[in-house]
XYZ file of N, CA and C in Angstrom:
282
model
N 0.649 -1.720 -0.027
C 0.050 0.435 -0.021
C 1.279 0.769 -0.070
N 2.654 0.823 0.717
C 2.500 2.484 0.869
C 3.411 2.347 -0.582
N 3.425 1.429 -1.089
C 4.397 1.354 -2.945
C 3.382 2.550 -3.121
N 2.378 1.858 -3.513
C 1.168 2.538 -4.396
C 0.883 4.148 -3.389
N 0.732 4.435 -3.043
C 0.602 6.270 -2.588
C 1.988 6.952 -2.666
N 2.714 6.081 -3.053
C 3.754 6.673 -3.808
C 3.542 7.180 -5.862
N 2.831 6.240 -5.879
C 2.925 7.094 -7.509
C 2.505 7.771 -8.038
N 3.084 8.183 -8.938
C 2.399 9.666 -9.394
C 1.309 8.965 -10.614
N -0.306 10.221 -10.708
C -0.294 10.287 -11.692
C 0.124 10.008 -13.480
N -0.265 8.882 -13.905
C 0.832 8.184 -14.696
C 1.679 7.581 -14.791
N 1.852 7.201 -13.402
C 3.102 6.437 -13.003
C 2.421 4.822 -12.959
N 3.102 3.721 -12.808
C 2.656 2.433 -12.987
C 2.566 1.525 -11.603
N 2.455 0.911 -11.494
C 2.531 -0.060 -10.006
C 2.106 -1.059 -10.311
N 3.456 -1.892 -10.354
C 3.849 -4.151 -10.790
C 4.714 -4.363 -9.697
N 4.154 -6.109 -9.740
C 3.273 -5.944 -8.506
C 4.270 -7.411 -9.824
N 5.499 -8.740 -9.032
C 5.281 -9.958 -10.016
C 6.042 -10.642 -8.634
N 4.860 -12.036 -8.198
C 4.934 -13.486 -7.241
C 5.013 -14.127 -8.089
N 6.110 -15.410 -7.138
C 5.146 -16.343 -7.723
C 4.048 -17.204 -7.163
N 3.231 -17.798 -8.046
C 2.077 -17.994 -8.262
C 1.995 -20.033 -8.619
N 2.864 -20.675 -7.719
C 3.260 -22.116 -8.247
C 4.993 -22.808 -7.594
N 4.773 -23.864 -7.150
C 6.171 -24.599 -6.643
C 7.026 -24.846 -7.821
N 8.137 -24.757 -8.250
C 8.553 -25.831 -9.072
C 9.418 -27.166 -8.710
N 9.046 -27.727 -9.259
C 9.795 -28.933 -8.534
C 10.864 -29.277 -7.625
N 11.766 -28.416 -8.041
C 12.931 -28.336 -7.733
C 12.888 -27.608 -6.200
N 12.144 -26.823 -6.765
C 11.997 -25.892 -4.666
C 12.070 -26.621 -3.580
N 12.073 -25.773 -2.039
C 12.267 -26.188 -1.268
C 11.008 -25.594 -0.893
N 9.775 -25.235 -1.527
C 8.766 -25.175 -0.556
C 7.856 -26.565 -0.559
N 7.229 -25.806 0.399
C 5.526 -27.040 0.530
C 4.872 -27.251 -1.191
N 4.978 -28.629 -1.370
C 3.969 -28.590 -2.677
C 2.555 -29.108 -2.034
N 1.806 -27.968 -1.210
C 0.560 -27.627 -0.550
C 0.471 -25.948 -0.436
N 1.668 -25.444 -1.428
C 1.891 -24.509 -0.890
C -0.002 -23.636 -1.960
N -0.205 -22.755 -0.925
C -1.357 -21.843 -1.439
C -1.554 -20.801 -2.269
N -1.410 -20.683 -3.043
C -0.469 -19.122 -3.472
C -2.380 -18.515 -3.651
N -2.584 -16.600 -2.849
C -3.178 -16.401 -4.237
C -3.298 -15.698 -5.425
N -4.583 -15.717 -5.640
C -4.609 -15.067 -7.219
C -4.182 -14.144 -7.418
N -4.105 -13.615 -8.801
C -4.219 -11.688 -9.256
C -5.716 -11.719 -8.423
N -6.794 -11.699 -8.246
C -7.827 -11.046 -8.218
C -7.411 -10.548 -6.421
N -6.878 -12.156 -5.801
C -7.177 -11.643 -4.278
C -5.611 -10.790 -3.676
N -4.895 -10.968 -4.224
C -3.656 -9.541 -4.354
C -4.131 -8.417 -5.008
N -5.303 -7.834 -5.216
C -5.382 -7.184 -5.405
C -6.365 -6.138 -4.736
N -7.354 -7.882 -4.290
C -8.554 -7.400 -3.586
C -6.856 -6.622 -2.009
N -6.174 -7.375 -1.644
C -5.975 -6.926 -0.299
C -5.330 -5.807 -0.604
N -5.179 -4.889 -1.896
C -4.029 -3.891 -1.615
C -5.489 -2.764 -2.056
N -6.912 -3.032 -1.297
C -7.391 -2.319 -1.370
C -7.457 -1.411 -1.860
N -7.208 -1.101 -3.776
C -6.790 -0.221 -4.533
C -8.448 1.150 -4.697
N -8.398 2.385 -4.646
C -9.342 2.571 -5.485
C -9.940 2.692 -7.338
N -10.516 2.543 -7.491
C -11.261 2.346 -9.318
C -11.177 3.948 -9.927
N -10.865 4.586 -8.558
C -11.302 6.172 -9.362
C -10.054 6.082 -9.875
N -8.607 5.597 -9.077
C -7.321 6.431 -8.631
C -6.653 5.450 -10.172
N -7.146 4.293 -10.705
C -6.711 3.607 -11.362
C -6.759 2.572 -12.575
N -5.981 2.548 -13.201
C -6.063 2.428 -14.713
C -5.442 0.640 -14.676
N -5.730 -0.206 -15.110
C -5.538 -1.954 -14.882
C -4.353 -1.943 -16.662
N -3.877 -2.304 -16.369
C -3.186 -2.120 -17.382
C -3.088 -3.682 -17.636
N -2.405 -4.814 -16.953
C -2.561 -5.968 -16.644
C -2.424 -6.805 -15.623
N -3.395 -7.561 -15.035
C -3.753 -8.760 -13.635
C -3.426 -9.874 -14.227
N -2.870 -10.703 -13.890
C -3.062 -12.089 -14.246
C -1.621 -13.091 -14.092
N -1.420 -14.210 -14.579
C -1.053 -15.533 -13.918
C -0.715 -16.611 -14.723
N 0.212 -14.944 -15.948
C 0.236 -15.847 -16.648
C 1.147 -17.153 -16.689
N 2.020 -18.288 -17.315
C 3.248 -19.515 -16.964
C 4.441 -18.834 -17.542
N 5.289 -20.229 -16.881
C 6.946 -19.603 -18.156
C 7.555 -20.942 -17.751
N 8.608 -20.515 -18.961
C 9.076 -22.753 -18.796
C 10.039 -21.469 -17.618
N 10.921 -22.571 -16.105
C 11.733 -21.637 -15.561
C 13.148 -22.710 -15.471
N 14.071 -22.772 -15.436
C 14.871 -23.527 -15.637
C 16.217 -23.945 -14.018
N 15.500 -24.827 -13.870
C 16.264 -25.064 -12.189
C 17.844 -26.053 -12.436
N 17.997 -25.357 -10.543
C 19.363 -25.623 -10.906
C 20.242 -26.849 -11.188
N 19.706 -26.914 -12.016
C 20.373 -28.679 -12.307
C 20.500 -28.282 -14.081
N 19.920 -27.616 -13.896
C 19.551 -27.653 -15.506
C 17.639 -28.295 -16.060
N 17.002 -28.201 -15.246
C 16.064 -29.039 -15.420
C 15.277 -27.880 -15.672
N 14.110 -28.408 -16.296
C 12.786 -26.590 -16.490
C 11.449 -27.008 -16.260
N 10.508 -26.955 -15.764
C 8.865 -26.973 -15.764
C 9.039 -25.776 -16.339
N 7.001 -25.618 -16.273
C 6.451 -25.248 -16.557
C 5.835 -24.071 -14.379
N 6.452 -23.497 -14.407
C 5.647 -22.090 -13.198
C 5.233 -21.214 -13.972
N 4.142 -20.731 -13.083
C 2.788 -19.714 -12.616
C 3.325 -18.740 -11.870
N 3.288 -17.518 -12.331
C 3.830 -15.623 -11.516
C 2.191 -14.909 -11.354
N 2.054 -14.149 -10.249
C 1.078 -13.528 -10.445
C 1.709 -11.709 -10.721
N 1.251 -11.382 -11.644
C 1.341 -9.637 -11.997
C 0.277 -9.033 -12.299
N 0.479 -7.917 -11.597
C -0.114 -6.855 -11.143
C 0.249 -5.374 -11.773
N -0.270 -4.367 -13.060
C 0.803 -3.742 -13.717
C -1.442 -2.397 -13.839
N -1.061 -1.476 -12.654
C -2.414 -0.742 -13.051
C -1.231 0.975 -12.585
N -1.902 1.306 -13.490
C -1.943 2.378 -13.670
C -2.390 4.414 -13.381
N -1.707 4.504 -12.205
C -2.796 6.220 -11.578
C -2.475 6.698 -12.222
N -3.825 7.437 -12.565
C -4.827 8.087 -13.475
C -5.026 9.431 -12.974
N -4.845 9.093 -11.432
C -5.252 10.658 -10.369
C -4.441 10.428 -9.011
N -4.417 11.374 -8.790
C -3.654 11.608 -7.233
C -4.836 10.565 -6.290
N -4.017 10.129 -5.380
C -5.263 9.497 -4.442
C -6.808 10.154 -4.650
N -7.369 9.052 -4.262
C -8.614 10.310 -3.613
C -9.134 10.470 -2.803
N -9.982 10.454 -2.351
C -11.098 10.037 -0.703
C -10.600 8.467 -0.256
N -11.868 9.292 1.042
C -11.650 7.845 1.958
C -12.349 5.932 0.685
N -12.707 5.781 -0.099
C -13.512 4.854 -0.622
C -12.152 4.484 -0.835
N -12.259 2.649 -0.280
C -10.970 1.240 -1.182
C -12.644 0.748 -1.621
N -11.304 0.237 -2.746
C -12.625 -0.693 -3.266
C -11.614 -1.566 -4.625
N -11.378 -2.472 -5.262
C -10.762 -2.973 -6.547
C -11.347 -2.572 -7.971
N -9.703 -2.044 -9.064
C -9.971 -1.747 -9.390
C -10.811 -2.328 -11.081
N -12.339 -1.677 -10.895
C -12.672 -3.074 -12.079
C -12.590 -3.512 -13.030
């Protein structure tokens, strides 16, 4: 939320996070990752202040430490600030 507050009008807010576990990861295979929409809801953006550029979970090929490959998923949220922070209303970017 603090990072989003620092974005000037015309600026871009961008987050990228893991959304799956690679087979070589030390993470628990049962790890549950939030969806892009759940992450967006958690930040509580005012829809009057932002335009969606991209909100999704694309897949990509990753290469592990031993050279093995796997398809993994990332969560990407990219929003453009269209105006300075508004009043006190909170919501999700439509």
